[in-house]
Coordinates of C-alpha atoms in Angstrom, one line a residue:
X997 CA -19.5 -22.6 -4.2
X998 CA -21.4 -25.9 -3.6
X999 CA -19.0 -28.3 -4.8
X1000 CA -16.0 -26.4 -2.9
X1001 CA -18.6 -26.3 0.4
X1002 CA -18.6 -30.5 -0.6
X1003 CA -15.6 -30.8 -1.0
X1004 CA -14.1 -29.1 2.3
X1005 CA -16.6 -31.4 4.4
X1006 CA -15.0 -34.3 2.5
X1007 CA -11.2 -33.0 2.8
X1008 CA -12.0 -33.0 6.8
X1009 CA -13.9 -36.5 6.6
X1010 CA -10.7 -37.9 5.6
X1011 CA -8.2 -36.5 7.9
X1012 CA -10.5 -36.8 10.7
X1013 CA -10.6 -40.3 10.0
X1014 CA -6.9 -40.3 9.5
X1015 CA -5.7 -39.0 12.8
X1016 CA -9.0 -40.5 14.7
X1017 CA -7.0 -44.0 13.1
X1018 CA -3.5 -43.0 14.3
X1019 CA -5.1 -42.3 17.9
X1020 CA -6.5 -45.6 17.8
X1021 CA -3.8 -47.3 15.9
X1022 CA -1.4 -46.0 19.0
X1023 CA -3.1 -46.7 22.0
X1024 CA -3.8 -50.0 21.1
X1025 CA -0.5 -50.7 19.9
X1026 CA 1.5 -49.4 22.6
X1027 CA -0.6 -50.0 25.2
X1028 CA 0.8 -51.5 28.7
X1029 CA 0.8 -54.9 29.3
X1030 CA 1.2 -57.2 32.0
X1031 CA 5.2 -57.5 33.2
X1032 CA 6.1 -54.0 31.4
X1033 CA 8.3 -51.7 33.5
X1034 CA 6.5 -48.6 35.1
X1035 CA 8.1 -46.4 33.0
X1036 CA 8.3 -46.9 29.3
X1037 CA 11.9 -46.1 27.1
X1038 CA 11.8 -42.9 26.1
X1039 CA 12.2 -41.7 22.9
X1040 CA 13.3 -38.3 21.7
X1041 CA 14.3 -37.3 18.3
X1042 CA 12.8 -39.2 14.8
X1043 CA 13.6 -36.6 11.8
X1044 CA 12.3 -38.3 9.3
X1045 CA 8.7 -38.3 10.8
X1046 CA 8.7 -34.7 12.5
X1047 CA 9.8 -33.6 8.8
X1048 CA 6.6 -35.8 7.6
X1049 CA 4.1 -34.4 10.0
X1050 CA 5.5 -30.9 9.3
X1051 CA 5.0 -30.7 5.6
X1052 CA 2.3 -32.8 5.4
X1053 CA -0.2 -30.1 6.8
X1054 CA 1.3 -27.2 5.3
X1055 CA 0.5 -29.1 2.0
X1056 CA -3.0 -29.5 2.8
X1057 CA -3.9 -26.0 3.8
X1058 CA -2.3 -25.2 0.7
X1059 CA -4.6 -27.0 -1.4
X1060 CA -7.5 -25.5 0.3
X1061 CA -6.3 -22.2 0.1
X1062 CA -5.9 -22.6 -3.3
X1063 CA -9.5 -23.9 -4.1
X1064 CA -11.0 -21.1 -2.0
X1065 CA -8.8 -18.3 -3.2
X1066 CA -9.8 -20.0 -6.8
X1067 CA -13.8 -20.0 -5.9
X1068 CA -14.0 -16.9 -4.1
X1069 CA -12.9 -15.1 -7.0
X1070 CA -15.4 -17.2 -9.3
X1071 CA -18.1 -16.3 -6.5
X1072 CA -17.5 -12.1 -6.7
X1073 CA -16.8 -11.8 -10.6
X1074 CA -19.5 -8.9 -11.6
X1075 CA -21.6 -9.6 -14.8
X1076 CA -21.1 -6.6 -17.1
X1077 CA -24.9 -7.0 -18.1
X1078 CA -26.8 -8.2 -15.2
X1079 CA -30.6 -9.0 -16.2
X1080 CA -31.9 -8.0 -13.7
X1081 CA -30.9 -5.4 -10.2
X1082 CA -32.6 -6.2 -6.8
X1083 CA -31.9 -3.0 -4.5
X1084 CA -32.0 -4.5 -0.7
X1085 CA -31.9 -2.1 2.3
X1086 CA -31.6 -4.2 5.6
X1087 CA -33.3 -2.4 8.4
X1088 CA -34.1 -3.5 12.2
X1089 CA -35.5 -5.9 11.5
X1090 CA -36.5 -6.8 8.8
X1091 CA -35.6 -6.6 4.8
X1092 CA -37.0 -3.9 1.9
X1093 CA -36.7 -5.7 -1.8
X1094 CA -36.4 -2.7 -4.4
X1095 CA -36.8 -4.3 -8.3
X1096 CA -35.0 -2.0 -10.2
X1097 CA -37.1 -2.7 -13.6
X1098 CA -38.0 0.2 -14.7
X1099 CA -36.8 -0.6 -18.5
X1100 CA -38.5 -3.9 -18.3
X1101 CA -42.0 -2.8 -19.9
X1102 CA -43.2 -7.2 -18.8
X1103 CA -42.4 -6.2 -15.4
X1104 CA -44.7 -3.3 -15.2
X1105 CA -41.6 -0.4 -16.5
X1106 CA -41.5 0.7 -13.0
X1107 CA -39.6 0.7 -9.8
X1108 CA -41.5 -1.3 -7.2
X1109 CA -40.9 -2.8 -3.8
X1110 CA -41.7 -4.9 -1.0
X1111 CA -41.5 -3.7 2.9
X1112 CA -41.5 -6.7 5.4
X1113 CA -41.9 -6.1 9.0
X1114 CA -41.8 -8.0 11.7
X1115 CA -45.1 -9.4 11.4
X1116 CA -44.9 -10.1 7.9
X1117 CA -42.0 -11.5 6.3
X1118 CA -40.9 -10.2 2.9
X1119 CA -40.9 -12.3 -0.6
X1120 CA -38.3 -11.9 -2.4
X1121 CA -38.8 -13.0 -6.3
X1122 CA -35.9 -14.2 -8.5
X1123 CA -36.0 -15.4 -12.1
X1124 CA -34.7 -18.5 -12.9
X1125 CA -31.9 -18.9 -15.3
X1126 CA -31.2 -15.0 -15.1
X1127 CA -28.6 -13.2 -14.4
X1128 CA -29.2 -10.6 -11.1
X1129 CA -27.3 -8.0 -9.2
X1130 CA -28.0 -7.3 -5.5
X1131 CA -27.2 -4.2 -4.1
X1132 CA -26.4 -4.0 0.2
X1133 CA -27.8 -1.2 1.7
X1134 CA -28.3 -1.1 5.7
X1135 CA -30.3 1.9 7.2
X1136 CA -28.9 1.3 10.7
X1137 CA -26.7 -1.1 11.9
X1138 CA -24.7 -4.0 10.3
X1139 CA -26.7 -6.5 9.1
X1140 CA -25.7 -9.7 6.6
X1141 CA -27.8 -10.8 3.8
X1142 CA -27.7 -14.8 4.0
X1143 CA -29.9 -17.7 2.0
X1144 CA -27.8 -20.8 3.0
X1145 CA -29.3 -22.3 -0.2
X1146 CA -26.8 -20.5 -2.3
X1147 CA -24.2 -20.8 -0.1
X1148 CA -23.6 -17.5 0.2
X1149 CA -23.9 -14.5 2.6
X1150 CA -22.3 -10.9 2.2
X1151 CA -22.1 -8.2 4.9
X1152 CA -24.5 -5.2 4.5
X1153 CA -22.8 -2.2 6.2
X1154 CA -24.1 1.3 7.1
X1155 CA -22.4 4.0 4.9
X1156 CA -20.6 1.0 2.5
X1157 CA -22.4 -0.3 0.0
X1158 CA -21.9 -4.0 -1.4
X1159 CA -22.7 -6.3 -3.8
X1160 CA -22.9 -9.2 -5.7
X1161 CA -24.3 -11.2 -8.9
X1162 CA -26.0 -14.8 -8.9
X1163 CA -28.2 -16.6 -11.1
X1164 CA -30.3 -18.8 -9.5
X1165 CA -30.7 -22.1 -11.6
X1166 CA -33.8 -24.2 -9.7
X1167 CA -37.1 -23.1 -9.4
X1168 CA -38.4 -23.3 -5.4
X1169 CA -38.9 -21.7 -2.4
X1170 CA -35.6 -20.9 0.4
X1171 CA -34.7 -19.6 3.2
X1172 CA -33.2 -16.3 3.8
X1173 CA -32.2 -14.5 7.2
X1174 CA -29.8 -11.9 8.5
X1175 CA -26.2 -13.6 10.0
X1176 CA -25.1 -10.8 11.6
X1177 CA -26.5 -10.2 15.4
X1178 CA -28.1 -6.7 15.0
X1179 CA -30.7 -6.6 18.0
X1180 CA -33.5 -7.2 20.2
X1181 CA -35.5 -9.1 16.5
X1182 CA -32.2 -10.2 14.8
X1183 CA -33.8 -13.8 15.0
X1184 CA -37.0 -12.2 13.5
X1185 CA -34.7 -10.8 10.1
X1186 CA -36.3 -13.8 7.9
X1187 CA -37.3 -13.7 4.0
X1188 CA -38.2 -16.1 1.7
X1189 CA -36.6 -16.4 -1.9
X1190 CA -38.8 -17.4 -4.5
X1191 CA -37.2 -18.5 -7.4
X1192 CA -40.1 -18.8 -10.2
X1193 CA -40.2 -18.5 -13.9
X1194 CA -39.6 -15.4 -15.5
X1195 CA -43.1 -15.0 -16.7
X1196 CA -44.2 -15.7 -12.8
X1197 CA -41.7 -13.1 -12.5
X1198 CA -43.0 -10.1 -14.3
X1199 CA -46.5 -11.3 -13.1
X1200 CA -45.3 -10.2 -9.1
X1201 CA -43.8 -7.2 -9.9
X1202 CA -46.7 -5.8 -12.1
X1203 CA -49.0 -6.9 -8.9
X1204 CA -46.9 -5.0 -6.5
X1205 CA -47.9 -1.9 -8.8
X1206 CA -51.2 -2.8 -8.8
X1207 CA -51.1 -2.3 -5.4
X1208 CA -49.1 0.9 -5.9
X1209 CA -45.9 -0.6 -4.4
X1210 CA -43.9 1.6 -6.8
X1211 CA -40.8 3.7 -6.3
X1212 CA -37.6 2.9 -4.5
X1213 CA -37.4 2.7 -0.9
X1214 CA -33.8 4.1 0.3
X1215 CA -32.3 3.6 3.3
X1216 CA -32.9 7.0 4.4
X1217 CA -36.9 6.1 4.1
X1218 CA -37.0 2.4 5.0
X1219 CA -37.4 3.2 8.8
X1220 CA -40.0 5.5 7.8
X1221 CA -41.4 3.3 5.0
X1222 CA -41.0 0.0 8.1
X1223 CA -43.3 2.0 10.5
X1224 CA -45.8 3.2 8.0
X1225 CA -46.0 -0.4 6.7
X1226 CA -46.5 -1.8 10.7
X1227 CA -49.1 0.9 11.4
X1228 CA -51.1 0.1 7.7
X1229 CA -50.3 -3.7 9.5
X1230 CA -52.2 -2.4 12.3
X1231 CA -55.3 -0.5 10.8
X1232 CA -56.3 -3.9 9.3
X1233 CA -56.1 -6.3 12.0

């Protein structure tokens, strides 16, 4: 996905330049000079170059379609085993990260989760150099799951689940946020995706059952689970 993202900003570099040359080419070349008559000889009809500017962009849109169409379908292949299977249930407004690990005795062999609210903004905890499935769940309204890191966002739709697989290759810390204007907090919808080693990995999840984070949280309960988290939020301060 990056090196088609690349290479559309390059494609439009170039014709950009292209025409922004043709402009320039043209007015300086044809501009009017001293003793020219008021009105300039018209011309009409050139076939050879209407043909030209005709063609010319149907080709390039068919290039691009054809690297898109060829990416897109790279981008949404499933893997048959994913390693690992991130339940996420977008809520207003913010995000609930379910690990689905319950066979994964280094991870704790439980469900767990994390509720962000609008105070606190979730973690979410990737393994690097493994394979995971995300799940798109939204408990109210339509809401789109984003880290412009991976180039990548997917819609997460009331009643219609989605989802998709990545593996995440470099260890660090990104941006996520919700791309889809769902409300009064849309601009509050933020996460951050920690990409860590595996053993970092396991190491978060069994601390979230430390701290008896365990179970799923479904859309039916995030709301629930949201205020519950806020007033807990509340009791401390």
């Amino acid at each position: 996905m990056g090196n088609m993202w690349i290479g559309a900003w390059v494609a439009a570099l170039v014709i950009g330049v292209f025409v922004w040359g043709l402009i320039g080419f043209a007015a300086f070349k044809f501009r009017r000079k001293d003793g020219d008559p008021a009105i300039p000889r018209q011309s009409r009809y050139h076939l050879p170059l209407e043909v030209l500017y005709t063609i010319v962009p149907f080709l390039v849109i068919g290039v691009l379609f054809f690297y898109t169409v060829r990416t897109e379908n790279k981008v949404l292949d499933k893997d048959p085993d994913p390693q690992h299977v991130v339940n996420v249930v977008g809520q207003k407004w913010s995000w609930t990260f379910n690990y689905m690990e319950a066979n994964n005795p280094d991870a704790g062999g439980v469900v767990t989760h994390e509720v962000g609210t609008i105070e606190k903004i979730p973690d979410l905890y990737l393994p690097v150099n493994q394979s995971v499935r995300f799940r798109l769940k939204s408990a109210d309204v339509i809401h789109s799951f984003w880290v412009p890191a991976f180039y990548f966002k997917m819609d997460v739709i009331p009643g219609h689940p989605n989802q998709f697989d990545l593996t995440p290759t470099k260890i660090g810390v990104y941006d996520g946020k919700c791309a889809e204007l769902c409300g009064t907090y849309h601009a509050n919808m933020i996460f951050k995706v920690h990409v860590v080693s595996v053993e970092d990995y396991n190491k978060h999840l069994q601390q979230l059952k430390a701290q008896g984070d365990t179970g799923e949280i479904k859309p039916a309960n995030s709301v629930a689970a949201l205020t519950t988290t806020d007033s807990h939020e509340g009791e401390k301060k």
